[in-house]
mmCIF file of C-alpha atoms and ligand atoms in Angstrom:
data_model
loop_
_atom_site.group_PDB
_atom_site.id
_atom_site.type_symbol
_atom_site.label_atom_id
_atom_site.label_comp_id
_atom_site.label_asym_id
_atom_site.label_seq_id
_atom_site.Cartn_x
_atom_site.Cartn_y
_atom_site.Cartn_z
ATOM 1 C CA UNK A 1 10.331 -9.294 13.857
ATOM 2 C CA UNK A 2 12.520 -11.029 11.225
ATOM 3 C CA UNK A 3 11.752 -12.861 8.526
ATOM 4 C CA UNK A 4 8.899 -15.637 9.095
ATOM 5 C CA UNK A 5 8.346 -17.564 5.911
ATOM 6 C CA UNK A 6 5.356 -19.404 5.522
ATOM 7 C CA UNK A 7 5.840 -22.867 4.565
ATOM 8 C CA UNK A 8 2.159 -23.349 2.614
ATOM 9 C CA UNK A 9 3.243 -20.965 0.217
ATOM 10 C CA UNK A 10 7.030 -21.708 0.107
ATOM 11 C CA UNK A 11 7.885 -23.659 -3.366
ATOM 12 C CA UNK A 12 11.705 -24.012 -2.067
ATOM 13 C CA UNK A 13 13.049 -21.721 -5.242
ATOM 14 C CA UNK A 14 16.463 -20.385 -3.365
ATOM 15 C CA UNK A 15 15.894 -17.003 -4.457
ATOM 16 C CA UNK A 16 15.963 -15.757 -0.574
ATOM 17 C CA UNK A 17 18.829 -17.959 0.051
ATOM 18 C CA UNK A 18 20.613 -16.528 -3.029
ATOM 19 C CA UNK A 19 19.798 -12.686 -1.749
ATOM 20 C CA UNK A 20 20.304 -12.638 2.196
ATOM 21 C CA UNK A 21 22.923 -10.213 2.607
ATOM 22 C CA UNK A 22 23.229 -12.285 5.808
ATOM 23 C CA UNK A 23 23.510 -15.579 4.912
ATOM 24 C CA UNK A 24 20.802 -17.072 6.880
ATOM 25 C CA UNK A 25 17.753 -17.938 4.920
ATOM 26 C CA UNK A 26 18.371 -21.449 4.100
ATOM 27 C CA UNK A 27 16.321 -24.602 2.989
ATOM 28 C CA UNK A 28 15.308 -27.320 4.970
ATOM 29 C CA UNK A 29 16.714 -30.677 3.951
ATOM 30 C CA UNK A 30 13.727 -32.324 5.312
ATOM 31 C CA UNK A 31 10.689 -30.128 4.554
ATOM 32 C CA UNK A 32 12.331 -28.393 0.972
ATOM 33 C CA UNK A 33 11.278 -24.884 2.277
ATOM 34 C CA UNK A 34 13.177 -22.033 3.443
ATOM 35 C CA UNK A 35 13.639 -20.780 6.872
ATOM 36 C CA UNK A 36 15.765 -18.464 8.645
ATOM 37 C CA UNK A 37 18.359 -19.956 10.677
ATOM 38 C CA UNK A 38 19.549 -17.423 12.450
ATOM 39 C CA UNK A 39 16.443 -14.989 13.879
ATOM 40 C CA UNK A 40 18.568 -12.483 15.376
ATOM 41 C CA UNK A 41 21.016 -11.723 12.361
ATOM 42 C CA UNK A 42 18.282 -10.607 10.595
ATOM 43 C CA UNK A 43 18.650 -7.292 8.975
ATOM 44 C CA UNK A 44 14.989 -6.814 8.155
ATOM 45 C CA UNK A 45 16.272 -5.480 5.180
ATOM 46 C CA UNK A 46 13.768 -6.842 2.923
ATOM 47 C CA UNK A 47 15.295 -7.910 0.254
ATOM 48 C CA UNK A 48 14.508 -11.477 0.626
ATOM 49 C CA UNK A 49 10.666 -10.477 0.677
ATOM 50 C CA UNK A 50 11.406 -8.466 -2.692
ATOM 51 C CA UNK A 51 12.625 -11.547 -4.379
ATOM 52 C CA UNK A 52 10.050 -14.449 -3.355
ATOM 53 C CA UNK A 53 8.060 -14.815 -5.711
ATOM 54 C CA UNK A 54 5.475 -16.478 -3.704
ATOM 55 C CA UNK A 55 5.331 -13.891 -1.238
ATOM 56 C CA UNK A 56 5.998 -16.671 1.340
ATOM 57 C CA UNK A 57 7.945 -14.389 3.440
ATOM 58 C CA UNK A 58 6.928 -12.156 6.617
ATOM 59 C CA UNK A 59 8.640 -9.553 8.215
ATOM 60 C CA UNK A 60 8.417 -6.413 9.926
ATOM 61 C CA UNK A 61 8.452 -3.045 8.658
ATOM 62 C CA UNK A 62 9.777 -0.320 10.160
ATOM 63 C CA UNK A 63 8.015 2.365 12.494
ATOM 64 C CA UNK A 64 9.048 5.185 10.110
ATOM 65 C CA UNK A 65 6.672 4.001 7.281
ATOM 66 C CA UNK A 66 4.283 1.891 9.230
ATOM 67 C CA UNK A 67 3.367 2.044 12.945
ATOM 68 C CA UNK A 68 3.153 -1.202 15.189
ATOM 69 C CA UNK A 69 0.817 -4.308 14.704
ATOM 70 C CA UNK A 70 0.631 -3.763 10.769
ATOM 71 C CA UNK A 71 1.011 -6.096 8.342
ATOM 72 C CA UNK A 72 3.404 -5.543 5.050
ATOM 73 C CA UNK A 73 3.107 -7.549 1.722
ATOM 74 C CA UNK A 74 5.828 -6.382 -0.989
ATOM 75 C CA UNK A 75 5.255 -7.604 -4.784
ATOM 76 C CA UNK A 76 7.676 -7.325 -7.504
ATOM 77 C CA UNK A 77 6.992 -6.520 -10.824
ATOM 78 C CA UNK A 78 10.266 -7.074 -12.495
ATOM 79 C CA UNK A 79 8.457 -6.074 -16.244
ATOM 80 C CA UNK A 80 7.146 -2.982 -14.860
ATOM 81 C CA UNK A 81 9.708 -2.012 -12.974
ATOM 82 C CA UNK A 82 8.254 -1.277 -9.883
ATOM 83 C CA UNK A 83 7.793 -2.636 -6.461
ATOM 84 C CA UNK A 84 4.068 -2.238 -4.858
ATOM 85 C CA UNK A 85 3.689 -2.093 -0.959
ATOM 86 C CA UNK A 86 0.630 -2.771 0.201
ATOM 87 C CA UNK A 87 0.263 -1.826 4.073
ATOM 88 C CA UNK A 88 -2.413 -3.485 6.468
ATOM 89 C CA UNK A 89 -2.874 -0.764 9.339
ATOM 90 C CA UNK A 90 -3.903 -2.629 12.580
ATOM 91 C CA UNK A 91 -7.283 -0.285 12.711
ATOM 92 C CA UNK A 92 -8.118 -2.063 9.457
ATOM 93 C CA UNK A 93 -7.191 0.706 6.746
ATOM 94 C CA UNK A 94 -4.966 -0.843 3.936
ATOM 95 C CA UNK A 95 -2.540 1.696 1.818
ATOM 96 C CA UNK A 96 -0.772 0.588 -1.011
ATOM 97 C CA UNK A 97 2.416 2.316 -2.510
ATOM 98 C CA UNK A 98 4.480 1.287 -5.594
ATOM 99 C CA UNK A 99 8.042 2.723 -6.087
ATOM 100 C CA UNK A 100 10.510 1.701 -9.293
ATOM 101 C CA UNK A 101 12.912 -0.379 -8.783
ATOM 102 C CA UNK A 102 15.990 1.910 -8.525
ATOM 103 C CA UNK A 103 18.315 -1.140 -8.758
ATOM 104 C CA UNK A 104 20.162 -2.458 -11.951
ATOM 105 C CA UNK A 105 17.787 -5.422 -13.991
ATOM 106 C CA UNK A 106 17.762 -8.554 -11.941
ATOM 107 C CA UNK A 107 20.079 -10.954 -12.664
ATOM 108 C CA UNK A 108 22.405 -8.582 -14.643
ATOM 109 C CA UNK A 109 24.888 -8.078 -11.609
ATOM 110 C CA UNK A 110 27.833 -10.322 -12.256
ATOM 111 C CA UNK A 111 28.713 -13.188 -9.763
ATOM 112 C CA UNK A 112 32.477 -12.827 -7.834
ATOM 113 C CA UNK A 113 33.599 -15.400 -9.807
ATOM 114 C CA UNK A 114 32.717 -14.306 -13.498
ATOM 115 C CA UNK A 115 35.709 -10.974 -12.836
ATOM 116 C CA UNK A 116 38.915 -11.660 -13.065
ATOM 117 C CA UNK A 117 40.265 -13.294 -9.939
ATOM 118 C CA UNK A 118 43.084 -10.393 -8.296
ATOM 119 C CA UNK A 119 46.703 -11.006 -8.438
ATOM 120 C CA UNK A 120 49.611 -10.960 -5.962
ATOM 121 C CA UNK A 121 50.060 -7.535 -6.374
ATOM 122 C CA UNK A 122 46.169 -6.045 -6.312
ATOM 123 C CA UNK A 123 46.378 -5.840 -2.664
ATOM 124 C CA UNK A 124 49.054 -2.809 -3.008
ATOM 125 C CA UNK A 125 46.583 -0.891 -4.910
ATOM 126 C CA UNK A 126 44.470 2.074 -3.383
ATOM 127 C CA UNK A 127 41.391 0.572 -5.623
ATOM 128 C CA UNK A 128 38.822 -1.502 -4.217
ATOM 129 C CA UNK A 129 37.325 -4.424 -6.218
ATOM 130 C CA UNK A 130 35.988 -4.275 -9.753
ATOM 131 C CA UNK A 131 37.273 0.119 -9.742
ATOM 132 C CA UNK A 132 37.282 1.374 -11.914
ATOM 133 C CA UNK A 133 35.005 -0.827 -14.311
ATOM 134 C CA UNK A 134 32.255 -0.991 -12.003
ATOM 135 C CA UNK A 135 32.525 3.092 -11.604
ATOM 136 C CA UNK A 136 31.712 3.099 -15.588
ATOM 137 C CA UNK A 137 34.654 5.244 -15.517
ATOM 138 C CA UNK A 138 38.409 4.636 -17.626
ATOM 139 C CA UNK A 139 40.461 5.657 -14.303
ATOM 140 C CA UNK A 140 40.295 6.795 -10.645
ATOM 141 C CA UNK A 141 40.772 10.437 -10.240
ATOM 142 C CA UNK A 142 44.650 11.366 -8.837
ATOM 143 C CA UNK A 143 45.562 13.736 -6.616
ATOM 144 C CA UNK A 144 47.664 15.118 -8.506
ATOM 145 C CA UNK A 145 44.744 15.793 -11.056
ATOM 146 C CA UNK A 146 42.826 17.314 -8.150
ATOM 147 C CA UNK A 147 45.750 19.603 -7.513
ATOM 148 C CA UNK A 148 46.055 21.131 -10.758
ATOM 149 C CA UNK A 149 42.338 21.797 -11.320
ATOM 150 C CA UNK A 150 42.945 23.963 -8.362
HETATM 151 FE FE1 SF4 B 1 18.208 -11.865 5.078
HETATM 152 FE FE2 SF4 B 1 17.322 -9.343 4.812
HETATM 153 FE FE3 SF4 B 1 15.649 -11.416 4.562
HETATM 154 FE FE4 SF4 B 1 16.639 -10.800 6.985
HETATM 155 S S1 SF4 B 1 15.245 -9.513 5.706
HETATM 156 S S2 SF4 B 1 16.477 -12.854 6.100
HETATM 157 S S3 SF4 B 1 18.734 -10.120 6.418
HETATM 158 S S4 SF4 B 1 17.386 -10.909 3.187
HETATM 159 FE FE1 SF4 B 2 10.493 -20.122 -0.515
HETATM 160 FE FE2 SF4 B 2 10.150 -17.607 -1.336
HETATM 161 FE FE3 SF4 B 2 12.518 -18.391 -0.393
HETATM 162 FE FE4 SF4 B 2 11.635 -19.264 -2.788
HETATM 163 S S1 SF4 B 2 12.173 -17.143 -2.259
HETATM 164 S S2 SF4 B 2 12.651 -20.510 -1.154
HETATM 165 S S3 SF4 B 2 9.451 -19.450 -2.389
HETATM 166 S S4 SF4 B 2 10.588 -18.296 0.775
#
């Protein structure tokens, strides 16, 4: 099932809109709350139900962690550091897991537009966007470099 966001809860923040690797969470002009426009481009990936902090947002989890007809609810806890699961087995039983956040601090990734915008000749180098700075390294490896290490 993808994402199902329950408008009751929904305060209209953007965060899901911000984080849909997919671009389809969006808000509606009329009712101020998000939805997702396009069901069937959903990645279930999640993410948007990690970032609402209303926990407006539904969707399902995967058989490999839950089986069918449960119910997931994912909270955040951006001071601790951690993410809590808390699973509702269809038989009743609820199991609750919490995980750190393995990511970077949120809202400490730099937006496309705050690096330096490429030039002409960018698109004749072997490195992708952002290398090496975003390796936290001064330069690429060479082959050559490879060579002589043997
Ligand atoms: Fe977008 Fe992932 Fe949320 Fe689906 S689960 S709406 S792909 S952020
Ligand atoms: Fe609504 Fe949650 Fe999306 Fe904010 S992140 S717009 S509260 S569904």
């Amino acid at each position: 099932m993808p994402t199902f966001v329950d408008m009751t809860k929904c305060d209209g923040c953007g965060q899901c809109v911000d984080i849909c690797p997919s671009d389809i969470m969006h808000i509606d002009k009329t009712t101020r709350r998000a939805y997702n426009i396009e069901p069937n481009f959903c990645w279930e990936c999640f993410s948007c139900v990690k970032s609402c902090p209303q926990h407006a947002i539904d969707v399902r989890g995967y058989a490999d962690f839950a089986p069918l007809g449960h119910k997931v609810r994912v909270h955040r806890d951006e001071e601790g550091g951690k993410v809590h699961w808390l699973i509702g087995y269809r038989d009743g039983r609820e199991k609750e897991f919490t995980f750190p956040i393995r990511t970077t601090p949120w809202g400490s990734i730099p937006a496309a537009q705050e690096h330096q915008a490429p030039g002409p000749n960018d698109i004749k180098s072997p490195q992708l966007a952002h290398e090496p700075t975003a390796l936290k390294i001064d330069s690429l490896p060479t082959l050559e470099e490879a060579q002589n290490r043997g």
